[in-house]
Amino acid sequence: DVKVTQSSRYLVKRTGEKVFLECVQDMDHENMFWYRQDPGLGLRLIYFSYDVKMKEKGDIPEGYSVSREKKERFSLILESASTNQTSMYLCASIPGPNTEAFFGQGTRLTVV
Amino acid sequence: QQQVKQSPQSLIVQKGGISIINCAYENTAFDYFPWYQQFPGKGPALLIAIRPDVSEKKEGRFTISFNKSAKQFSLHIMDSQPGDSATYFCAASSIKAAGNKLTFGGGTRVLVKP
């Protein structure tokens, strides 16, 4: 079974903190994604990566950055956390074009 | 600007009834239309998917109907069961898109009453 693992289920951080969300997949997938999920807005793409050290902005990249130093690991970084970044964050990977996306269990981040 | 619009936001159906969720898209380059199901505390998981060369796909009690000219597709859940209570997301992607990224609709929370 494909497994996408996010390092934390719940996080509480203070405004202005630098926050790291980690995601690891075990199936050698090229493409990895970070989404945030908010009620009524669905899943919105923050950043994605199609190769090691390659990254592309998604639809809402402001306030975020990413790192992909190894194929299996894709990290989302909140440079200076703000309350409007309180959300559910979901990591996903896909093996190829127009194929099933595998999601992690999500990280619920609260910024206070 | 939402490229994939999903309705309704929520839906209550009696056990045994039919749940219908609709999605509309704008980008004619989209060529893959999956539906994801998400239970509380879990990440979304693929339920069923369709490509635009067919107008309907059925897997068990779940059916996707696809209307290419109208740029619309829908999910029908037949004989809805309490275990189907979940949030459903439609999505779309294009084989030409960088990274093969998926664009999601806003989600529909379905509650099936026993």
Coordinates of C-alpha atoms in Angstrom, one line a residue:
Chain A
D1 CA 0.0 0.0 0.0
V2 CA 1.1 3.5 -0.8
K3 CA 1.7 5.5 2.3
V4 CA 1.9 9.2 2.6
T5 CA 2.8 10.3 6.2
Q6 CA 2.6 13.7 7.6
S7 CA 4.7 14.3 10.7
S8 CA 2.0 15.9 12.9
R9 CA -1.8 15.5 13.2
Y10 CA -2.2 18.6 15.3
L11 CA 0.0 21.7 15.8
V12 CA -0.5 24.9 17.7
K13 CA 1.9 27.7 16.9
R14 CA 2.2 31.3 17.8
T15 CA 1.9 34.2 15.4
G16 CA 5.3 35.0 13.9
E17 CA 6.8 31.6 14.4
K18 CA 8.4 29.7 11.6
V19 CA 6.6 26.4 11.1
F20 CA 7.7 23.3 9.3
L21 CA 5.2 20.6 8.1
E22 CA 6.9 17.4 6.9
C23 CA 5.5 14.9 4.4
V24 CA 7.1 11.5 3.4
Q25 CA 5.9 9.1 0.8
D26 CA 7.2 5.6 0.3
M27 CA 6.3 4.8 -3.3
D28 CA 9.0 6.7 -5.3
H29 CA 6.4 9.1 -6.7
E30 CA 7.8 12.0 -8.8
N31 CA 5.1 14.5 -8.0
M32 CA 4.2 15.8 -4.6
F33 CA 1.7 18.5 -3.5
W34 CA 0.7 20.6 -0.6
Y35 CA -2.9 21.7 -0.3
R36 CA -4.8 23.5 2.4
Q37 CA -8.4 22.6 3.2
D38 CA -10.9 25.1 4.4
P39 CA -14.7 24.7 4.7
G40 CA -16.5 25.7 1.5
L41 CA -13.3 26.3 -0.4
G42 CA -12.3 22.7 -0.9
L43 CA -8.6 21.9 -1.4
R44 CA -6.4 24.7 -2.7
L45 CA -3.0 24.1 -4.0
I46 CA -0.2 25.9 -2.3
Y47 CA 3.0 24.4 -3.9
F48 CA 3.9 21.3 -5.8
S49 CA 7.1 19.6 -6.9
Y50 CA 7.7 17.3 -9.8
D51 CA 11.3 16.4 -9.1
V52 CA 13.9 16.8 -6.4
K53 CA 14.8 20.4 -5.8
M54 CA 12.1 21.5 -8.3
K55 CA 9.1 23.4 -7.1
E56 CA 6.2 25.3 -8.6
K57 CA 3.8 27.8 -7.0
G58 CA 0.2 26.7 -6.8
D59 CA -2.8 28.9 -6.5
I60 CA -2.1 30.3 -3.0
P61 CA 1.7 30.4 -2.4
E62 CA 1.8 33.6 -0.5
G63 CA 3.3 33.2 3.0
Y64 CA 4.6 29.7 2.2
S65 CA 7.7 28.1 0.9
V66 CA 8.7 24.5 0.3
S67 CA 11.7 22.2 0.2
R68 CA 12.4 19.0 -1.6
E69 CA 15.9 17.8 -0.9
K70 CA 15.0 14.1 -1.3
K71 CA 12.5 12.4 -3.6
E72 CA 10.5 11.0 -0.8
R73 CA 10.2 14.1 1.4
F74 CA 8.4 17.4 0.7
S75 CA 8.3 20.0 3.4
L76 CA 6.0 23.0 3.7
I77 CA 7.3 26.1 5.5
L78 CA 5.4 28.9 6.9
E79 CA 7.9 31.7 7.1
S80 CA 6.1 33.7 9.7
A81 CA 2.8 32.1 10.8
S82 CA -0.3 34.2 10.9
T83 CA -3.8 33.5 12.2
N84 CA -5.2 33.3 8.6
Q85 CA -3.0 30.3 8.1
T86 CA -5.0 28.3 10.6
S87 CA -6.2 25.4 8.5
M88 CA -6.0 21.8 7.6
Y89 CA -2.9 21.0 5.5
L90 CA -2.8 18.0 3.3
C91 CA 0.1 16.5 1.5
A92 CA -0.3 14.2 -1.6
S93 CA 1.7 12.3 -4.1
I94 CA 0.9 10.9 -7.5
P95 CA 2.8 8.3 -9.6
G96 CA 2.1 9.9 -12.9
P97 CA -0.2 12.0 -15.1
N98 CA -3.9 11.7 -14.5
T99 CA -3.5 8.9 -11.9
E100 CA -4.7 8.5 -8.4
A101 CA -3.5 11.0 -5.8
F102 CA -2.5 9.5 -2.4
F103 CA -3.1 11.8 0.5
G104 CA -1.6 12.0 4.0
Q105 CA -4.0 12.1 7.0
G106 CA -3.6 15.9 7.3
T107 CA -2.2 18.3 9.8
R108 CA -4.6 20.6 11.6
L109 CA -2.6 23.8 12.3
T110 CA -3.8 26.4 14.7
V111 CA -2.0 29.7 14.8
V112 CA -2.7 31.7 17.9
Chain B
Q1 CA -11.5 32.3 -9.3
Q2 CA -12.6 28.7 -8.9
Q3 CA -11.9 26.6 -11.9
V4 CA -14.1 23.8 -10.7
K5 CA -17.4 24.7 -9.1
Q6 CA -19.2 22.1 -7.0
S7 CA -22.7 22.1 -5.6
P8 CA -24.4 21.7 -3.2
Q9 CA -22.2 22.4 -0.2
S10 CA -24.2 20.0 1.9
L11 CA -26.7 17.3 1.3
I12 CA -29.0 15.2 3.6
V13 CA -30.5 12.1 2.2
Q14 CA -32.4 9.2 3.7
K15 CA -31.0 5.7 3.7
G16 CA -31.7 4.1 0.4
G17 CA -32.1 7.4 -1.4
I18 CA -30.0 8.9 -4.2
S19 CA -27.3 11.5 -3.6
I20 CA -26.4 13.8 -6.5
I21 CA -23.5 16.1 -6.5
N22 CA -22.7 18.4 -9.5
C23 CA -19.5 20.0 -10.8
A24 CA -18.8 22.4 -13.6
Y25 CA -15.4 23.3 -15.0
E26 CA -14.0 26.0 -17.2
N27 CA -10.7 24.8 -18.5
T28 CA -11.3 22.8 -21.7
A29 CA -7.8 21.3 -21.3
F30 CA -8.9 19.2 -18.4
D31 CA -8.9 15.5 -19.4
Y32 CA -9.3 13.6 -16.1
F33 CA -12.1 14.0 -13.7
P34 CA -11.8 12.1 -10.4
W35 CA -14.0 12.1 -7.3
Y36 CA -12.5 11.9 -3.8
Q37 CA -14.2 10.8 -0.6
Q38 CA -13.0 12.0 2.8
F39 CA -14.1 10.8 6.2
P40 CA -13.5 12.9 9.3
G41 CA -9.9 12.8 10.4
K42 CA -8.7 11.2 7.2
G43 CA -7.2 12.4 4.0
P44 CA -9.2 12.2 0.8
A45 CA -9.2 8.9 -1.1
L46 CA -10.0 8.2 -4.7
L47 CA -13.6 7.0 -5.2
I48 CA -14.0 6.9 -8.9
A49 CA -12.7 8.7 -12.0
I50 CA -13.7 9.3 -15.6
R51 CA -12.0 10.5 -18.8
P52 CA -13.8 12.6 -21.4
D53 CA -14.0 9.9 -24.0
V54 CA -16.9 8.3 -22.1
S55 CA -20.2 9.8 -20.8
E56 CA -20.8 7.5 -17.9
K57 CA -18.8 5.3 -15.5
K58 CA -20.3 3.1 -12.9
E59 CA -18.6 1.3 -10.0
G60 CA -21.0 -0.4 -7.6
R61 CA -23.4 2.2 -6.2
F62 CA -21.3 5.1 -7.5
T63 CA -21.8 6.6 -11.0
I64 CA -20.1 9.5 -12.7
S65 CA -22.0 11.2 -15.5
F66 CA -20.0 13.4 -17.8
N67 CA -21.3 16.1 -20.3
K68 CA -18.3 17.4 -22.3
S69 CA -20.3 20.0 -24.2
A70 CA -21.7 21.5 -21.0
K71 CA -18.4 21.1 -19.2
Q72 CA -20.2 19.4 -16.3
F73 CA -19.9 16.2 -14.5
S74 CA -21.8 14.7 -11.6
L75 CA -21.6 11.9 -9.0
H76 CA -24.7 9.8 -8.2
I77 CA -24.7 7.6 -5.1
M78 CA -27.5 5.1 -5.4
D79 CA -29.0 3.3 -2.5
S80 CA -27.2 5.7 -0.1
Q81 CA -26.0 4.1 3.1
P82 CA -25.0 5.7 6.5
G83 CA -21.5 4.6 5.8
D84 CA -21.5 6.9 2.8
S85 CA -21.7 9.9 5.1
A86 CA -18.5 11.8 4.2
T87 CA -17.3 14.9 2.3
Y88 CA -17.0 14.4 -1.5
F89 CA -14.7 16.4 -3.7
C90 CA -14.8 16.6 -7.5
A91 CA -11.5 17.4 -9.2
A92 CA -10.0 17.9 -12.6
S93 CA -6.5 17.7 -14.1
S94 CA -4.8 17.9 -17.5
I95 CA -2.1 15.7 -18.7
K96 CA -0.5 18.8 -20.1
A97 CA -0.4 20.7 -16.8
A98 CA 2.9 21.1 -15.1
G99 CA 3.2 18.6 -12.3
N100 CA -0.2 17.0 -13.2
K101 CA -1.8 19.0 -10.5
L102 CA -5.4 18.4 -9.5
T103 CA -7.8 21.3 -9.2
F104 CA -10.6 20.6 -6.6
G105 CA -14.1 21.7 -6.2
G106 CA -15.3 23.2 -2.9
G107 CA -16.6 19.9 -1.5
T108 CA -20.0 18.5 -0.5
R109 CA -20.8 17.2 2.9
V110 CA -23.2 14.3 2.6
L111 CA -25.2 13.0 5.6
V112 CA -27.2 9.8 5.1
K113 CA -29.8 9.4 7.7
P114 CA -30.7 5.9 8.8

